[in-house]
Amino acid sequence: WVMKLAAETRRDRQNAKLWAMIADIQREVPEMAPYSAEDIKLRFCHALGAELRFLPVLEGQGAFPVGLRSSTLTVAQFTGLIELIYEYGARKGVRWSERREAVEQE
């Protein structure tokens, strides 16, 4: 048997909100349009302070992020991520597709 005590991870409602917000950012902010939704999420996670590891590609130059999954963020961390995206969107004039509501840390 294994017992793990840890803070609750993100909620389904938070996750759904994240992807809706990323779609809005992708649509409304021209410099974000070329990036995939996953890439945009990783950029915001990095801005939040989440630690990302990078590995070199097999051939050629460059690196890619590994190790971070937003599903492992706690409810509080995920709330911070959503607030960070709201702040970014406000500076860029993003019109959100859904109304803003608090994503509670209950």
XYZ file of N, CA and C in Angstrom:
318
model
N 0.834 -1.166 0.000
C 0.000 0.000 0.000
C 0.879 1.230 0.000
N 0.411 2.253 -0.698
C 1.118 3.523 -0.736
C 0.137 4.628 -0.390
N 0.544 5.503 0.488
C -0.287 6.644 0.849
C 0.506 7.901 0.549
N -0.125 8.804 -0.160
C 0.541 10.050 -0.522
C -0.281 11.209 0.018
N 0.352 12.039 0.809
C -0.294 13.239 1.317
C 0.279 14.420 0.552
N -0.591 15.133 -0.130
C -0.146 16.276 -0.922
C -1.326 17.222 -1.119
N -1.003 18.432 -1.520
C -2.059 19.399 -1.817
C -2.870 18.907 -3.007
N -4.153 19.230 -3.003
C -5.028 18.843 -4.097
C -4.537 19.466 -5.400
N -4.577 18.683 -6.470
C -4.175 19.218 -7.771
C -5.369 19.875 -8.460
N -5.087 20.514 -9.554
C -6.075 21.337 -10.253
C -7.394 20.614 -10.475
N -8.427 21.424 -10.581
C -9.777 20.897 -10.768
C -10.135 20.898 -12.254
N -11.099 20.083 -12.635
C -11.528 20.004 -14.024
C -12.021 21.360 -14.526
N -12.727 22.078 -13.668
C -13.250 23.396 -14.048
C -12.101 24.369 -14.340
N -11.053 24.307 -13.534
C -9.891 25.154 -13.766
C -9.234 24.786 -15.098
N -9.105 23.503 -15.366
C -8.474 23.050 -16.590
C -9.258 23.508 -17.818
N -10.577 23.371 -17.772
C -11.408 23.817 -18.892
C -11.249 25.325 -19.120
N -11.211 26.080 -18.045
C -11.048 27.533 -18.139
C -9.699 27.874 -18.755
N -8.642 27.165 -18.337
C -7.312 27.413 -18.884
C -7.306 27.295 -20.399
N -7.856 26.205 -20.930
C -7.812 25.989 -22.378
C -8.682 26.997 -23.128
N -9.795 27.418 -22.544
C -10.612 28.468 -23.169
C -9.836 29.780 -23.211
N -9.142 30.099 -22.134
C -8.362 31.338 -22.080
C -7.199 31.301 -23.075
N -6.556 30.161 -23.188
C -5.453 30.039 -24.141
C -5.968 30.214 -25.568
N -7.126 29.660 -25.875
C -7.719 29.846 -27.212
C -8.000 31.324 -27.469
N -8.490 32.038 -26.454
C -8.738 33.479 -26.592
C -7.433 34.232 -26.846
N -6.391 33.901 -26.101
C -5.083 34.542 -26.279
C -4.576 34.280 -27.696
N -4.683 33.050 -28.140
C -4.214 32.669 -29.476
C -4.949 33.452 -30.564
N -6.235 33.660 -30.369
C -7.066 34.365 -31.345
C -6.854 35.880 -31.291
N -6.677 36.439 -30.109
C -6.679 37.891 -29.918
C -5.297 38.546 -29.930
N -4.248 37.790 -29.667
C -2.907 38.365 -29.565
C -2.082 37.872 -30.754
N -1.842 38.743 -31.735
C -1.172 38.312 -32.972
C 0.149 37.574 -32.753
N 0.972 38.026 -31.801
C 2.264 37.366 -31.615
C 2.148 35.967 -31.007
N 0.974 35.609 -30.509
C 0.763 34.263 -29.956
C 0.182 33.297 -30.997
N -0.359 33.820 -32.063
C -1.019 32.988 -33.072
C -0.146 31.865 -33.633
N 1.152 32.093 -33.850
C 1.965 31.006 -34.427
C 2.217 29.827 -33.483
N 1.965 30.014 -32.191
C 2.272 28.970 -31.206
C 1.090 28.034 -31.003
N 1.410 26.782 -30.693
C 0.353 25.824 -30.351
C -0.187 26.175 -28.968
N -1.362 25.672 -28.657
C -1.955 25.907 -27.331
C -1.036 25.363 -26.238
N -0.439 24.211 -26.464
C 0.478 23.620 -25.482
C 1.698 24.519 -25.266
N 2.229 25.088 -26.346
C 3.376 25.995 -26.230
C 3.008 27.248 -25.440
N 1.825 27.769 -25.671
C 1.372 28.958 -24.941
C 1.237 28.622 -23.456
N 0.666 27.462 -23.168
C 0.528 27.038 -21.770
C 1.896 26.961 -21.104
N 2.867 26.376 -21.771
C 4.206 26.254 -21.202
C 4.842 27.616 -20.973
N 4.595 28.567 -21.873
C 5.135 29.922 -21.690
C 4.564 30.559 -20.426
N 3.269 30.397 -20.207
C 2.652 30.958 -19.002
C 3.115 30.216 -17.748
N 3.270 28.906 -17.823
C 3.771 28.156 -16.670
C 5.173 28.624 -16.307
N 5.986 28.869 -17.307
C 7.337 29.379 -17.055
C 7.265 30.758 -16.407
N 6.381 31.618 -16.911
C 6.218 32.961 -16.334
C 5.724 32.888 -14.891
N 4.948 31.874 -14.581
C 4.442 31.674 -13.216
C 5.565 31.263 -12.270
N 6.641 30.765 -12.831
C 7.765 30.346 -12.006
C 7.912 28.842 -11.913
N 7.097 28.120 -12.676
C 7.217 26.667 -12.674
C 8.566 26.279 -13.279
N 9.197 25.321 -12.655
C 10.506 24.892 -13.144
C 10.334 23.996 -14.356
N 10.998 24.362 -15.435
C 10.978 23.559 -16.651
C 12.378 23.015 -16.892
N 12.446 21.779 -17.331
C 13.726 21.215 -17.750
C 13.737 21.181 -19.266
N 14.910 21.295 -19.840
C 15.051 21.242 -21.285
C 16.075 20.177 -21.656
N 15.768 19.414 -22.676
C 16.687 18.414 -23.195
C 17.060 18.791 -24.618
N 18.282 18.478 -25.029
C 18.664 18.771 -26.412
C 17.954 17.827 -27.378
N 17.695 18.317 -28.574
C 17.090 17.470 -29.600
C 18.101 16.396 -29.996
N 17.628 15.307 -30.600
C 18.525 14.206 -30.953
C 19.550 14.608 -32.007
N 19.089 15.334 -33.011
C 19.995 15.745 -34.079
C 19.811 17.224 -34.335
N 20.890 17.918 -34.601
C 20.804 19.346 -34.858
C 20.883 20.138 -33.569
N 20.467 21.389 -33.679
C 20.531 22.278 -32.527
C 19.140 22.531 -31.978
N 19.099 22.891 -30.729
C 17.832 23.230 -30.106
C 17.557 22.361 -28.894
N 16.483 22.697 -28.216
C 16.082 21.984 -27.015
C 14.563 21.992 -26.933
N 14.041 21.109 -26.098
C 12.594 21.057 -25.903
C 12.294 20.874 -24.419
N 11.147 21.410 -23.958
C 10.813 21.310 -22.530
C 10.285 19.923 -22.182
N 10.631 19.470 -21.000
C 10.124 18.189 -20.506
C 9.790 18.313 -19.025
N 8.974 17.428 -18.567
C 8.762 17.315 -17.140
C 7.586 18.066 -16.560
N 7.160 19.175 -17.151
C 6.067 19.929 -16.544
C 4.733 19.496 -17.131
N 3.816 19.174 -16.246
C 2.446 18.862 -16.634
C 1.550 19.728 -15.771
N 0.668 20.478 -16.403
C -0.199 21.360 -15.615
C -1.127 20.557 -14.704
N -1.346 19.299 -15.016
C -2.202 18.473 -14.164
C -1.576 18.228 -12.797
N -0.288 18.492 -12.646
C 0.362 18.303 -11.350
C 0.380 19.574 -10.509
N -0.068 20.693 -11.087
C -0.122 21.933 -10.311
C -1.194 21.814 -9.236
N -0.945 22.423 -8.090
C -1.959 22.430 -7.035
C -3.082 23.389 -7.435
N -4.180 23.313 -6.719
C -5.305 24.220 -6.970
C -4.824 25.672 -6.861
N -4.042 25.971 -5.836
C -3.543 27.340 -5.646
C -2.609 27.755 -6.778
N -1.705 26.868 -7.200
C -0.811 27.190 -8.308
C -1.596 27.423 -9.586
N -2.614 26.591 -9.817
C -3.417 26.727 -11.024
C -4.202 28.039 -11.000
N -4.687 28.425 -9.821
C -5.365 29.714 -9.677
C -4.406 30.836 -10.049
N -3.167 30.748 -9.581
C -2.152 31.740 -9.942
C -1.893 31.779 -11.436
N -1.886 30.619 -12.079
C -1.688 30.549 -13.528
C -2.810 31.270 -14.267
N -4.038 31.013 -13.858
C -5.189 31.652 -14.494
C -5.147 33.167 -14.270
N -4.809 33.602 -13.074
C -4.707 35.039 -12.797
C -3.606 35.684 -13.634
N -2.498 34.982 -13.823
C -1.414 35.484 -14.667
C -1.890 35.671 -16.106
N -2.669 34.722 -16.600
C -3.199 34.826 -17.962
C -4.191 35.983 -18.057
N -5.031 36.164 -17.044
C -5.940 37.318 -17.031
C -5.150 38.624 -17.093
N -4.090 38.731 -16.308
C -3.287 39.951 -16.286
C -2.663 40.211 -17.655
N -2.111 39.175 -18.266
C -1.522 39.301 -19.600
C -2.593 39.726 -20.609
N -3.730 39.052 -20.562
C -4.826 39.374 -21.478
C -5.314 40.802 -21.321
N -5.359 41.300 -20.090
C -5.791 42.682 -19.849
C -4.827 43.670 -20.508
N -3.524 43.384 -20.408
C -2.541 44.270 -21.035
C -2.621 44.233 -22.555
N -3.068 43.109 -23.111
C -3.132 42.942 -24.562
C -4.526 43.212 -25.130
N -5.486 43.565 -24.276
C -6.836 43.874 -24.753
C -7.639 42.662 -25.194
N -7.399 41.509 -24.602
C -8.106 40.285 -24.978
C -9.556 40.367 -24.524
N -10.466 40.009 -25.414
C -11.887 39.875 -25.082
C -12.122 38.394 -24.798
N -12.437 38.096 -23.573
C -12.598 36.700 -23.161
C -13.905 36.129 -23.684
N -13.878 34.876 -24.096
C -15.069 34.227 -24.645
C -16.053 33.816 -23.555
N -15.589 33.722 -22.336
C -16.491 33.427 -21.228
C -16.295 34.491 -20.162
N -17.322 34.709 -19.369
C -17.206 35.764 -18.364
C -16.191 35.377 -17.305
N -15.577 36.396 -16.735
C -14.592 36.145 -15.686
C -15.303 35.768 -14.403
N -14.851 34.707 -13.812
C -15.374 34.304 -12.512
C -14.203 33.796 -11.706
N -14.316 33.910 -10.436
C -13.242 33.468 -9.557
C -13.069 31.954 -9.681
N -11.838 31.538 -9.748
C -11.548 30.116 -9.722
C -11.061 29.854 -8.311
N -11.974 29.406 -7.504
C -11.748 29.312 -6.061
C -10.722 28.261 -5.699
N -10.071 28.522 -4.589
C -9.078 27.606 -4.061
C -9.682 26.677 -3.020
N -10.961 26.686 -2.817
C -11.690 25.905 -1.801
C -10.852 24.820 -1.177
